[in-house]
XYZ file of C-alpha atoms in Angstrom:
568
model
C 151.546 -118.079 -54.145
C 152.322 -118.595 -50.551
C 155.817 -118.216 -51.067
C 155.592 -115.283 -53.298
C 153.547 -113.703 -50.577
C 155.899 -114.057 -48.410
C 158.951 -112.597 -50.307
C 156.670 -109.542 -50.720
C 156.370 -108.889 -47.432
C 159.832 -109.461 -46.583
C 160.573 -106.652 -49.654
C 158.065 -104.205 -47.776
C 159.878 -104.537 -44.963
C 163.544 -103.730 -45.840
C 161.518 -100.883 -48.108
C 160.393 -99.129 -44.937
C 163.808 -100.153 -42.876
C 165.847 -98.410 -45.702
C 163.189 -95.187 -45.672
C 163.276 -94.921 -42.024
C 167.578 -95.316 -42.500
C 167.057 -92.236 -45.001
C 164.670 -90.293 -43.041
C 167.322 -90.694 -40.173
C 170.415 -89.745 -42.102
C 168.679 -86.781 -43.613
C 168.394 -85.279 -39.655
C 171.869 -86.037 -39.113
C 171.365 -89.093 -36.662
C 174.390 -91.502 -38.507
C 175.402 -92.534 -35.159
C 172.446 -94.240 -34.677
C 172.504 -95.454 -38.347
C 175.834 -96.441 -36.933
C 174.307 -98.574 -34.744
C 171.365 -100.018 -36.457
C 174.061 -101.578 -39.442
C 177.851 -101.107 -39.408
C 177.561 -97.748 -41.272
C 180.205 -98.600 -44.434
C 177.154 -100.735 -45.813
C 175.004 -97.889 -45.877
C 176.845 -95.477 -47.734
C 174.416 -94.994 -50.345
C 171.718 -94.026 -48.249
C 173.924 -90.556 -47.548
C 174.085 -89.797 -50.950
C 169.903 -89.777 -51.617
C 169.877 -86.824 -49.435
C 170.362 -83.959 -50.939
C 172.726 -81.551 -49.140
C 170.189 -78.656 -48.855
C 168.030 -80.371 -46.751
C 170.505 -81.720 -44.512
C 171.719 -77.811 -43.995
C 168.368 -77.266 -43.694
C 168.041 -80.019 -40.447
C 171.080 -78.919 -38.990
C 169.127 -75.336 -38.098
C 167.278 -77.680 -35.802
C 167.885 -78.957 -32.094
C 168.237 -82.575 -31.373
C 164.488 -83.062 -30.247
C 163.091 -80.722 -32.901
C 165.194 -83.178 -35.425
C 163.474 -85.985 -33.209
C 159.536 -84.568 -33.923
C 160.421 -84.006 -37.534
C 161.305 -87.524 -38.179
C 158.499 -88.776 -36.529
C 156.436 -86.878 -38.841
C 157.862 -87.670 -42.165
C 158.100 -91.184 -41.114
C 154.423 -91.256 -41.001
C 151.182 -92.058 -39.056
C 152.673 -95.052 -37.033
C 155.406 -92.944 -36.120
C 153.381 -90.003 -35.156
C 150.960 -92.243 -32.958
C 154.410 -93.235 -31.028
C 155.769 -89.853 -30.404
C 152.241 -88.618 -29.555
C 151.578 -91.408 -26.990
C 155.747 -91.533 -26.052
C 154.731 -87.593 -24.684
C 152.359 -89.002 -21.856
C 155.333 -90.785 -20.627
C 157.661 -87.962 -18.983
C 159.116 -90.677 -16.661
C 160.882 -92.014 -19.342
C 161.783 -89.809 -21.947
C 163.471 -85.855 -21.331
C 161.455 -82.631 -20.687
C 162.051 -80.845 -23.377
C 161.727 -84.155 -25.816
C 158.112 -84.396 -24.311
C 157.246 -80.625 -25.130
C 158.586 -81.230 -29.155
C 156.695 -84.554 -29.311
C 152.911 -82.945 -28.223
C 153.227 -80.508 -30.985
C 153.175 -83.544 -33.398
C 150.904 -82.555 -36.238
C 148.680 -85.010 -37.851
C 146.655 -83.274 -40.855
C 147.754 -84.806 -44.235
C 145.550 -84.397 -47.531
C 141.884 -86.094 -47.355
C 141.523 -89.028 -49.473
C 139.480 -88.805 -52.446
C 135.551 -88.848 -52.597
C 135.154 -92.083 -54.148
C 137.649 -93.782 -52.085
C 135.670 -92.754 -48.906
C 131.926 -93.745 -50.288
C 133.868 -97.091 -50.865
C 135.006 -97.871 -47.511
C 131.744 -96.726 -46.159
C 129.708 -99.139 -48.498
C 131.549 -101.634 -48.106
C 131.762 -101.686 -43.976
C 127.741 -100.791 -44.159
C 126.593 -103.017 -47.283
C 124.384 -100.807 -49.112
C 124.842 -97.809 -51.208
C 125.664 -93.815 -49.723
C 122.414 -92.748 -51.637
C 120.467 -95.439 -49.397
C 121.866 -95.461 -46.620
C 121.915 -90.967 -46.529
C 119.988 -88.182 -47.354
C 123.104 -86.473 -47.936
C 127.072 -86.948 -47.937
C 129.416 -84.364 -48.388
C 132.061 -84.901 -50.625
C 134.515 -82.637 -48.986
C 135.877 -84.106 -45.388
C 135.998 -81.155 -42.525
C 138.861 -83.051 -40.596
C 141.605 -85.063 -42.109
C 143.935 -87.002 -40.668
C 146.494 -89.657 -40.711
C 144.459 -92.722 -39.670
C 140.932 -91.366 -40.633
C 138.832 -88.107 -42.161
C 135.291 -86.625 -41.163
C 132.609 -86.209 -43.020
C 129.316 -84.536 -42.675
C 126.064 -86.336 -43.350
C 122.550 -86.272 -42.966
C 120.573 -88.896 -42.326
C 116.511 -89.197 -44.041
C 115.294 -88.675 -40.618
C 116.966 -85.187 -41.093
C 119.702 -85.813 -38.420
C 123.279 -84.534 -39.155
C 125.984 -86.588 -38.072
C 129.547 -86.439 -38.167
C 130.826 -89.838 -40.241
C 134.882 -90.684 -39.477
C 135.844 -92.882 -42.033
C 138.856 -94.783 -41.516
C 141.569 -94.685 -44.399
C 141.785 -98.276 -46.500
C 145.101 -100.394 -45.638
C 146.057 -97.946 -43.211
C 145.962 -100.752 -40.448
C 147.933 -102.813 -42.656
C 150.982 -100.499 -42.680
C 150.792 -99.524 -39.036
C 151.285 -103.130 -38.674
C 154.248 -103.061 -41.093
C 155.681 -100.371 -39.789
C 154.932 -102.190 -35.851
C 157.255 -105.211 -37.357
C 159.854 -103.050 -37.972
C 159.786 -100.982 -34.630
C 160.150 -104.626 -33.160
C 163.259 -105.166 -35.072
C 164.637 -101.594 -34.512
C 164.047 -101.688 -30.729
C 165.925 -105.506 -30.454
C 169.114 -104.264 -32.447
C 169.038 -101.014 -30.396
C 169.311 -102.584 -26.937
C 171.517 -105.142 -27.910
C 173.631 -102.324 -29.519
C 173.480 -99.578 -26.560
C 173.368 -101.588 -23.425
C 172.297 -98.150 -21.851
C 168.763 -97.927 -23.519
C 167.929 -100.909 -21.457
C 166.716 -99.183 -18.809
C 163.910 -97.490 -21.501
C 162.442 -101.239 -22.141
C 162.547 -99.997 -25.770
C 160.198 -103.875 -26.502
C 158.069 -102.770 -23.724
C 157.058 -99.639 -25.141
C 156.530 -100.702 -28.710
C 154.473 -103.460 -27.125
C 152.200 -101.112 -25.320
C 152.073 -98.850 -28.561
C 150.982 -101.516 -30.392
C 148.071 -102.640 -27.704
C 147.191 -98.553 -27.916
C 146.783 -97.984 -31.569
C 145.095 -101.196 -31.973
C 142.437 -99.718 -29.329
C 142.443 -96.700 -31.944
C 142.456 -98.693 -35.290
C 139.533 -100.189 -33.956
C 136.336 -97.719 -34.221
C 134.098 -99.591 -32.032
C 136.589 -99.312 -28.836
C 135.922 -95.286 -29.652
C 132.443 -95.543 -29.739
C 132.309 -97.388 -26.308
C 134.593 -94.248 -24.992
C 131.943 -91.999 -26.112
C 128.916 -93.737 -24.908
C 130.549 -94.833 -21.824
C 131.065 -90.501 -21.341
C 128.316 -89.835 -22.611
C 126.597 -91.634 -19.981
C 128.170 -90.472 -17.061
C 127.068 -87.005 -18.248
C 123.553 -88.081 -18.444
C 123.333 -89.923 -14.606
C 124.945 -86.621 -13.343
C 121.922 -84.948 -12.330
C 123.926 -82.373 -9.917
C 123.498 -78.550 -10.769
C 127.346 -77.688 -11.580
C 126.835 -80.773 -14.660
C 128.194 -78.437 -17.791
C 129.982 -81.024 -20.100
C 128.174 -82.370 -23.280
C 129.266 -85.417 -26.126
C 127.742 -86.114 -28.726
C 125.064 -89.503 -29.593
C 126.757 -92.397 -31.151
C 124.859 -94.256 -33.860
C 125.232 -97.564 -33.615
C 123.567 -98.412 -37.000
C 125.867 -96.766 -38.939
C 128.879 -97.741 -36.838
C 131.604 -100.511 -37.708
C 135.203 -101.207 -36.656
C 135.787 -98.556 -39.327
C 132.846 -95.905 -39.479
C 132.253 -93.618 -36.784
C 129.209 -91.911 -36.460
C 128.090 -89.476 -34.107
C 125.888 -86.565 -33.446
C 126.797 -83.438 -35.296
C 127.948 -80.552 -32.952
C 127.789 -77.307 -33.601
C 129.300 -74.830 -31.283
C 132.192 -71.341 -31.122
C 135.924 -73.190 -30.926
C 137.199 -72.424 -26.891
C 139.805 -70.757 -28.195
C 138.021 -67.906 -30.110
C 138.096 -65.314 -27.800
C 137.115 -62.980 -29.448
C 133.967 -64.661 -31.416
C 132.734 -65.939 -27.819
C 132.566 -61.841 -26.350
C 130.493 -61.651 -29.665
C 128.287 -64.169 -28.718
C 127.381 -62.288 -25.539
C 128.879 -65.234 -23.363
C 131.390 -64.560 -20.470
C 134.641 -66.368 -21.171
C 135.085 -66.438 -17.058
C 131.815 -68.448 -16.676
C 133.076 -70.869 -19.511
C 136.535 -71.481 -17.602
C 135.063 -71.785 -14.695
C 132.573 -74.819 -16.269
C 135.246 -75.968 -17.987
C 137.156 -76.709 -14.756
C 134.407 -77.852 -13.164
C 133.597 -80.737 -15.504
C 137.002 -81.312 -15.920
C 137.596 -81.828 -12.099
C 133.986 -84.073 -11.975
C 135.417 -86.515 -15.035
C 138.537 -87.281 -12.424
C 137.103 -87.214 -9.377
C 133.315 -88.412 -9.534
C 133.249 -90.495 -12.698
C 137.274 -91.667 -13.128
C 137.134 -91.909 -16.679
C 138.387 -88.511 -18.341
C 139.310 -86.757 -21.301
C 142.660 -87.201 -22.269
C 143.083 -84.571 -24.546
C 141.485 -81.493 -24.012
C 143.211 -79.295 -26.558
C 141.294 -75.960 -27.907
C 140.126 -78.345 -31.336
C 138.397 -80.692 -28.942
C 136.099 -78.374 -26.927
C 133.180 -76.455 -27.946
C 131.118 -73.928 -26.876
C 127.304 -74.516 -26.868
C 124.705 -71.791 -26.705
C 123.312 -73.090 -23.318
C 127.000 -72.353 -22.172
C 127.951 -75.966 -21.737
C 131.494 -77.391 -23.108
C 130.960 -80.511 -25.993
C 133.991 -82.622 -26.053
C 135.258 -84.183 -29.228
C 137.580 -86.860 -30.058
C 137.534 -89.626 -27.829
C 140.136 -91.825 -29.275
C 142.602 -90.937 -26.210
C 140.951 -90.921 -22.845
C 141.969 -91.557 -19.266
C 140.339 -94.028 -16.350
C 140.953 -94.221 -12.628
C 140.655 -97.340 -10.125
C 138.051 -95.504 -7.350
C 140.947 -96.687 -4.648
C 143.355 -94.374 -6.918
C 140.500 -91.830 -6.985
C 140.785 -92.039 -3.060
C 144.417 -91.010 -3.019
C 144.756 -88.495 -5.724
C 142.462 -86.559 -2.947
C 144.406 -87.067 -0.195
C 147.484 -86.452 -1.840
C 146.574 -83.027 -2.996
C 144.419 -82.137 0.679
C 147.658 -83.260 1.990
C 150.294 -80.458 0.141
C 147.171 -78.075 0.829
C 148.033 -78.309 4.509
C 151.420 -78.730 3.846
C 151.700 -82.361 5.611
C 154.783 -83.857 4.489
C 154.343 -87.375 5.782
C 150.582 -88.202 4.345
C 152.072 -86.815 0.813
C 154.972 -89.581 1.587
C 152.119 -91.985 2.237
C 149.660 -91.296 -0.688
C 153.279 -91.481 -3.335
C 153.747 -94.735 -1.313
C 150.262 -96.146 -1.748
C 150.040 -94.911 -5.722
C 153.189 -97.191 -6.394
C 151.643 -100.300 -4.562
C 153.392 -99.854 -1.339
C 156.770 -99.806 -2.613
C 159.661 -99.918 -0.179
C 161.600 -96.879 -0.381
C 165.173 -97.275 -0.383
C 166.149 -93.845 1.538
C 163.515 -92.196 2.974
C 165.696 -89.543 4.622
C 166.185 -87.986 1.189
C 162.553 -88.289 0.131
C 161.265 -86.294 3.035
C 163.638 -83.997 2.563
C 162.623 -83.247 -1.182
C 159.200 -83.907 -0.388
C 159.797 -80.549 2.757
C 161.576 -78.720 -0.396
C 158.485 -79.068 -2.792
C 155.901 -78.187 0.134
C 157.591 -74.911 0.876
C 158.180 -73.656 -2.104
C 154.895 -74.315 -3.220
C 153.367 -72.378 -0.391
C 155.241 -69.770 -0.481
C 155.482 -69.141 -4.720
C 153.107 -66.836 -5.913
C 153.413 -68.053 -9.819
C 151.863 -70.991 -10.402
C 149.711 -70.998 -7.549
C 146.282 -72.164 -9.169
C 148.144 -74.308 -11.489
C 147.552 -78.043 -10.421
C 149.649 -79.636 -12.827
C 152.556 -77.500 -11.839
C 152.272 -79.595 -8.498
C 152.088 -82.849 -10.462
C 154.690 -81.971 -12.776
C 156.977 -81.173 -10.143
C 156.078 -84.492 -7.915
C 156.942 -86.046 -11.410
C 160.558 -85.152 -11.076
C 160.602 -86.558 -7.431
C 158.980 -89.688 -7.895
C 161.263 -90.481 -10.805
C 164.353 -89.910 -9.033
C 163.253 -91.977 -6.152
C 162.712 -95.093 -8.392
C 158.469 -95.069 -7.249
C 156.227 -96.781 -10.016
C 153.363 -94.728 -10.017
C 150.464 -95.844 -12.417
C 150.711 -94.598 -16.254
C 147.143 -92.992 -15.564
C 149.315 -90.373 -13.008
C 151.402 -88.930 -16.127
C 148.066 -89.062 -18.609
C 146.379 -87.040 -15.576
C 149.492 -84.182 -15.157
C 149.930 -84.044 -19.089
C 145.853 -83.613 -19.719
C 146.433 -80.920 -16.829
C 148.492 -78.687 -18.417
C 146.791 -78.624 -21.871
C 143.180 -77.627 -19.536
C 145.050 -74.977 -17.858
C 146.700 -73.416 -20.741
C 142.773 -73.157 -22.081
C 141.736 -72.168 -19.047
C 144.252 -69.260 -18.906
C 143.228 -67.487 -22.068
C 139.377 -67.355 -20.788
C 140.412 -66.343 -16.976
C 143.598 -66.084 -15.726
C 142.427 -65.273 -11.934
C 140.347 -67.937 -11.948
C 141.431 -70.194 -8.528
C 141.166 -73.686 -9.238
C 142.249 -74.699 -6.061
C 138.539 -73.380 -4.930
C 137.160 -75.101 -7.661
C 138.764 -78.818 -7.019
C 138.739 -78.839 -3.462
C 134.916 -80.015 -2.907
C 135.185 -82.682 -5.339
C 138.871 -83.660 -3.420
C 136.496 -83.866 -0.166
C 134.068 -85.623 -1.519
C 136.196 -88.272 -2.761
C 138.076 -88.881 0.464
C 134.806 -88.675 2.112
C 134.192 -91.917 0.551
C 136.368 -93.850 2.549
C 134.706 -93.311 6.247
C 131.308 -93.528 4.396
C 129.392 -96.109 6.903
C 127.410 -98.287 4.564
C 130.878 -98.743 2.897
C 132.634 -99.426 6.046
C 129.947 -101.995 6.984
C 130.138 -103.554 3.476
C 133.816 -103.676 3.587
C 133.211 -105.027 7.324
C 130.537 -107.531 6.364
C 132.658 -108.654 2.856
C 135.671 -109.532 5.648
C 133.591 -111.919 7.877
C 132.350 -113.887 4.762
C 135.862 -113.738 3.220
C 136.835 -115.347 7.268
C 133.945 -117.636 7.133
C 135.047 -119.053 3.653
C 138.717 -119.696 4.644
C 138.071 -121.839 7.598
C 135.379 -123.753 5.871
C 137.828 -124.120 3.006
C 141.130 -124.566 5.670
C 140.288 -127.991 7.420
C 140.286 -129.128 3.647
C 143.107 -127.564 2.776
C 145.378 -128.763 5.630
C 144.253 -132.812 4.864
C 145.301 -131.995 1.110
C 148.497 -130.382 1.952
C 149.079 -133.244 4.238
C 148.411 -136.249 2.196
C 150.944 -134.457 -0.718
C 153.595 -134.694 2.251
C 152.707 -137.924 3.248
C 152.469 -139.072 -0.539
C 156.235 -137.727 -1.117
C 155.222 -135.459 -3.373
C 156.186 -132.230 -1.440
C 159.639 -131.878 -0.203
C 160.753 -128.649 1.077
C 164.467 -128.425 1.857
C 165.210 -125.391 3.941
C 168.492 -124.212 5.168
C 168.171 -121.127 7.492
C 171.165 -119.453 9.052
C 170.711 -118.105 12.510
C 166.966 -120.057 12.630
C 167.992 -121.522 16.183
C 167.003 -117.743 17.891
C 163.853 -117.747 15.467
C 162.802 -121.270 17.177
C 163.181 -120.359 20.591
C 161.494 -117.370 20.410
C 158.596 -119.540 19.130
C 158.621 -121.954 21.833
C 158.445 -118.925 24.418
C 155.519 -117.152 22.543
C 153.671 -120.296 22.607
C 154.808 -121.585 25.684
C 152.922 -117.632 27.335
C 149.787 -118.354 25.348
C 148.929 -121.827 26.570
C 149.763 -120.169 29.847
C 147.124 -117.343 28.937
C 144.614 -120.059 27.914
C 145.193 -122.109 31.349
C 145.430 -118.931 33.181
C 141.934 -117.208 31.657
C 140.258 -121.029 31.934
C 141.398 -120.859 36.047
C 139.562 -117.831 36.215
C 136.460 -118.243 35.198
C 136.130 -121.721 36.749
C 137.396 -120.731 39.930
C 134.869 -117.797 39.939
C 132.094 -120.170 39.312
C 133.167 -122.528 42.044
C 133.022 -119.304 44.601
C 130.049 -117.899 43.344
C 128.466 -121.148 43.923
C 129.860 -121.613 47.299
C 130.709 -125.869 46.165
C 131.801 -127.056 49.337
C 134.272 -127.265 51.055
C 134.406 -124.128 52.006
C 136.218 -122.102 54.170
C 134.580 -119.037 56.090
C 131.671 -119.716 53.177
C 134.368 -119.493 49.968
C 134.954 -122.418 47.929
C 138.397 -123.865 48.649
C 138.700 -125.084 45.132
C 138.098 -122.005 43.988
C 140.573 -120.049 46.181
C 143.270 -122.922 45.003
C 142.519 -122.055 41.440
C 142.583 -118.222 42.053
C 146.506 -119.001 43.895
C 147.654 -121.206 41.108
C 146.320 -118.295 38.570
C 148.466 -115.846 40.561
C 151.744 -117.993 40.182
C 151.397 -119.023 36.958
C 150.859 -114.763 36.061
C 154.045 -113.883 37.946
C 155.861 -116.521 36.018
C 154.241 -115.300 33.169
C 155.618 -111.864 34.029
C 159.075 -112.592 34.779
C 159.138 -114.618 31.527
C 158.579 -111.413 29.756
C 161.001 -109.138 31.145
C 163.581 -111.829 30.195
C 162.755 -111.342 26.696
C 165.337 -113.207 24.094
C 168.438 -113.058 27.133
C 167.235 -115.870 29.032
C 169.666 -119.014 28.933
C 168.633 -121.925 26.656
């Protein structure tokens, strides 16, 4: 059985490698066919497509060709190009735009199919465990479809019921990405640079995250809970209740929102409610997810926010969301108080601190570009209360001066834009600038906070107090290993000869110091005492120790004005 197994899996496989080969050739992408197999054993995989729909492709550009295969190819593939369009530092512009508009709506699966999965992840019956299940899903998508319910306690509750073997063929269709991206870069030398494995790998650690229902639930208790600490006045974000009870790896359920879509203009002026006041909360809780909680919302399209009737915004779909180290929290501030006033060398420094401290190879160049983007962005009128137009455009200079920023920077521009082109439908005056710059102060304000100074301060002098407890022990260790043999350190140095007389000097001026500081203070003593003998009532040892002091400080002196040009 084993081995039958096995050949069935193998058969999958080369089933999905020939599809994708078909899906590819139907776009017009033989060259890469080309490359995956010599292309003269794949000859009948040309003739399966019929010739209208290759016309048909050819009306399409290359990255419209490259969305549309994602999206026949499937959910995997979908997941890939959706989560490939957070990473602009690696893939074109214009790929990025075609890959966000990446539709995932298929057909919902049948009634009984769903009751299934959910009585078998909850072990009891729909009619036991609900008052009421509708039959009919309100959202469908690739990996899962929503239902409404209501529970006998007479709370509704949105149920997202995950679709049966669906992880099984993401992890299929994983297998073959491996094998896809391991021909490609031994194929194309070029696509090296893209770490094609490295990408699939991270994909795969993503959608696992996704797959797995309980990782969502922690996203939306985890926000859900930041909401409910944040007891400040300008708190208008809301997410819904997760039920534990009736949640698995698979099932999903949460509190059942209702609430006007954002992007229904026209049914919100109905409603009585000022679309300016909702952009203006909008921003604001957007701006408080970053910068106060640093965990946000990484998709904040129109279908994810709702309007409630106390005016606050409900967020929805937590399966892709965003979080921020407070030290990268820090410099995100600075970085954008810093093009604010237009100081070129602090932006430098923040772009220098995001990518670890990087060493920058020509820094001539960067300050130049980094000059560029300051005054053009002061003095551009369109744009101007668009902040990830700034990001986007500090994108393009980070990337072509090699700096590894974290992913979380690209996640935080690309969340940016989709806000912003919300926001802009409500209130297109509206100054976000004004909006984000307390919450900017605030979180650089952070950093000179005293009872975080004296922590840090306090943290420091037990870190000190532990390594010299720890060092005498250290030291004996190290030196027993070197006594023992078992150590050996060859080291061949060019040059070193400068290195070790420069040593012997330092040291030879701080014994001096030592001697020099010890002369003082007991010479002092021996005058202040008057310790005979003395001379017109001053200690003659002491006067002695004061003149050797003074020749010992001119040596000292004329030791350092030699610097490294004295013979030896």
């Amino acid at each position: 059985m084993d081995i039958f197994s096995k050949i069935g899996r193998k058969y999958k496989s080369v089933t999905r490698y020939n599809q994708i080969l078909r899906v590819l050739v139907k776009y017009g992408f033989e060259d890469l066919v080309q490359y995956l197999k010599e292309k003269k054993q794949f000859t009948f995989v040309q003739k399966l497509i019929p010739k209208a729909s290759r016309k048909h492709a050819a009306l399409h550009t290359r990255w419209e060709k490259m969305r549309l295969v994602c999206e026949e190819l499937g959910p995997t593939f979908i997941k890939f190009g959706q989560i490939l369009s957070n990473r602009p530092d690696l893939i074109p512009l214009d790929l990025t735009i075609e890959l966000e508009k990446l539709q995932d709506n298929v057909p919902p699966m049948p009634e009984e199919i769903a009751k299934e999965v959910v009585e078998f992840e909850l072990n009891d019956k729909v009619d036991n465990l609900f008052a009421w299940f509708d039959p009919k899903s309100f959202a469908s998508a690739s990996i899962a479809q929503v239902h409404k319910v209501t529970l006998h306690s007479g709370k509704r509750i949105a149920l997202k019921i995950q679709r049966p073997g669906v992880k099984e063929i993401i992890s299929e269709d994983i297998k073959v990405m491996y094998t896809i991206a391991d021909i490609l870069e031994k194929r194309i030398p070029s696509i090296k640079s893209f770490d094609l494995f490295g990408l699939v790998k991270n994909f795969e650690e993503s959608i696992k995250k996704e797959l797995d229902f309980i990782n969502e639930s922690i996203n939306v208790q985890r926000f859900y809970n930041n909401i409910m600490q944040d007891e400040g006045s300008d708190q208008f974000a809301y997410a819904p209740k997760v039920y534990q009870d009736f949640t698995t790896g698979k099932i999903l359920a949460l509190e059942f929102i209702s609430g006007i879509k954002i992007d229904r203009v026209k049914k919100i002026h109905e409603n009585g409610i000022d679309t300016k006041v909702i952009a203006k909360r909008l921003a604001i809780s957007y701006y408080k997810q970053i910068f106060e909680y640093g965990f946000f919302h990484a998709d904040p399209h129109p279908g994810n926010l709702l309007i409630l009737p106390n005016r606050h915004i409900c967020y929805l779909d937590f399966g892709m969301m965003g979080s921020i180290l407070p030290r990268d929290i820090e410099i995100f501030g600075k970085l954008f108080l810093a093009i604010t006033r237009r100081d070129v060398n602090k932006i430098i420094r923040a772009l220098q601190r995001l990518s670890n401290d990087m060493t920058i190879t020509n820094m001539r160049d960067l300050e130049f570009d980094i000059n560029e983007f300051v005054e053009k962005h002061y003095v551009r009128s369109v744009h101007r209360n668009e902040m990830s137009t700034v990001l986007l455009e500090l994108k393009d200079i980070i990337i072509a001066h090699g700096l590894k920023v974290p992913t979380h920077f690209f996640l935080f521009a690309r969340s940016l834009v989709t806000l912003e082109g919300v926001v802009q439908k409500l209130d297109p005056d509206l100054d976000q600038y004004a909006i984000v710059r307390p919450y900017l102060l605030k979180a650089v304000s952070k950093t000179f906070n005293p009872i975080k100074m004296g922590e840090k301060a306090v943290n420091s002098i037990y870190e000190l107090g532990n390594y010299m407890e720890e060092f005498p022990r250290d030291l004996k260790n190290a030196i027993r290993k070197i006594n023992s043999g078992k150590v050996k350190v060859d080291l061949t140095h060019k040059g070193i000869d400068p290195m070790v007389h420069t040593i012997r000097r330092v040291t030879k001026q701080l014994v001096s110091a030592f001697i020099m500081a010890a002369l003082i203070v007991g010479s002092s003593l021996f005058i202040i005492s008057e310790i005979p003998p003395l001379w017109k009532e001053f200690s003659v040892i002491g006067i002695a120790g004061l003149m050797i002091t003074i020749v010992l400080a001119i040596g000292m002196i004329r030791d350092i004005r030699k610097k490294d040009y004295d013979d030896w």
